[in-house]
Amino acid sequence: MKAHVDQEGCIGCGLCSEICPDVFRMNDDNLAEAYGEVTDENMAAAEEARDSCPVSVITIE
Ligand code: SF4
């Protein structure tokens, strides 16, 4: 599965990359990007990151 961040709405809080660094990282503009595959191992953390995003710009599909 893949995660996606709509960077237009990201406010750069860093929460997703803290909760699930396997999948999310901050880029040079301090916007989150989903760089990693969502796997069975990190799925729970990836979903927690999605659900914790204060502006709800993360999707997983
Ligand atoms: S949790 Fe949401 S707002 Fe915060 S860095 Fe991640 S995508 Fe951006």
Tab-separated table of C-alpha atoms and ligand atoms in Angstrom:
chain	number	residue	atom	x	y	z
A	1	MET	CA	0.000	0.000	0.000
A	2	LYS	CA	1.021	3.576	-0.493
A	3	ALA	CA	0.625	6.702	1.568
A	4	HIS	CA	0.132	10.105	0.022
A	5	VAL	CA	0.530	13.578	1.463
A	6	ASP	CA	-1.301	16.480	-0.124
A	7	GLN	CA	1.514	18.973	0.368
A	8	GLU	CA	-0.735	21.923	-0.504
A	9	GLY	CA	-2.343	21.541	2.895
A	10	CYS	CA	0.596	20.341	4.994
A	11	ILE	CA	1.507	22.805	7.768
A	12	GLY	CA	4.876	21.184	8.467
A	13	CYS	CA	4.143	20.142	12.034
A	14	GLY	CA	6.352	17.056	11.701
A	15	LEU	CA	3.976	14.739	13.520
A	16	CYS	CA	3.666	12.118	10.790
A	17	SER	CA	7.436	11.723	10.404
A	18	GLU	CA	7.773	11.414	14.174
A	19	ILE	CA	5.047	8.776	14.447
A	20	CYS	CA	6.016	6.774	11.354
A	21	PRO	CA	9.499	7.628	10.053
A	22	ASP	CA	9.461	4.460	7.905
A	23	VAL	CA	6.923	6.078	5.616
A	24	PHE	CA	7.019	9.847	6.159
A	25	ARG	CA	9.835	12.360	6.146
A	26	MET	CA	10.125	16.123	5.989
A	27	ASN	CA	11.604	17.621	2.825
A	28	ASP	CA	13.816	20.691	2.490
A	29	ASP	CA	10.747	22.937	2.446
A	30	ASN	CA	9.582	21.395	5.746
A	31	LEU	CA	6.665	19.672	4.070
A	32	ALA	CA	5.941	16.015	4.649
A	33	GLU	CA	6.425	13.477	1.902
A	34	ALA	CA	5.502	9.837	1.825
A	35	TYR	CA	8.690	8.175	0.645
A	36	GLY	CA	8.275	4.670	2.030
A	37	GLU	CA	6.024	1.748	1.247
A	38	VAL	CA	3.251	0.998	3.755
A	39	THR	CA	3.826	-2.588	4.887
A	40	ASP	CA	2.248	-4.961	7.399
A	41	GLU	CA	4.965	-3.919	9.850
A	42	ASN	CA	4.420	-0.173	9.728
A	43	MET	CA	0.716	-0.089	8.808
A	44	ALA	CA	-0.488	0.665	12.347
A	45	ALA	CA	1.974	3.542	12.719
A	46	ALA	CA	1.158	4.869	9.250
A	47	GLU	CA	-2.552	4.862	10.087
A	48	GLU	CA	-1.865	6.563	13.399
A	49	ALA	CA	0.113	9.233	11.542
A	50	ARG	CA	-2.752	9.704	9.092
A	51	ASP	CA	-5.282	9.978	11.902
A	52	SER	CA	-3.053	12.366	13.876
A	53	CYS	CA	-2.444	14.825	11.050
A	54	PRO	CA	-4.056	18.067	12.250
A	55	VAL	CA	-5.086	19.066	8.729
A	56	SER	CA	-6.027	15.589	7.432
A	57	VAL	CA	-3.907	15.650	4.296
A	58	ILE	CA	-2.637	12.061	4.529
A	59	THR	CA	-4.297	9.226	2.654
A	60	ILE	CA	-3.347	5.551	2.550
A	61	GLU	CA	-4.561	3.269	-0.200
B	1	SF4	S1	1.111	15.477	10.241
B	1	SF4	FE1	0.071	16.447	8.493
B	1	SF4	S2	0.506	18.649	8.707
B	1	SF4	FE2	1.945	17.551	10.034
B	1	SF4	S3	3.788	17.300	8.748
B	1	SF4	FE3	2.545	15.456	8.513
B	1	SF4	S4	1.268	15.833	6.682
B	1	SF4	FE4	2.087	17.800	7.374
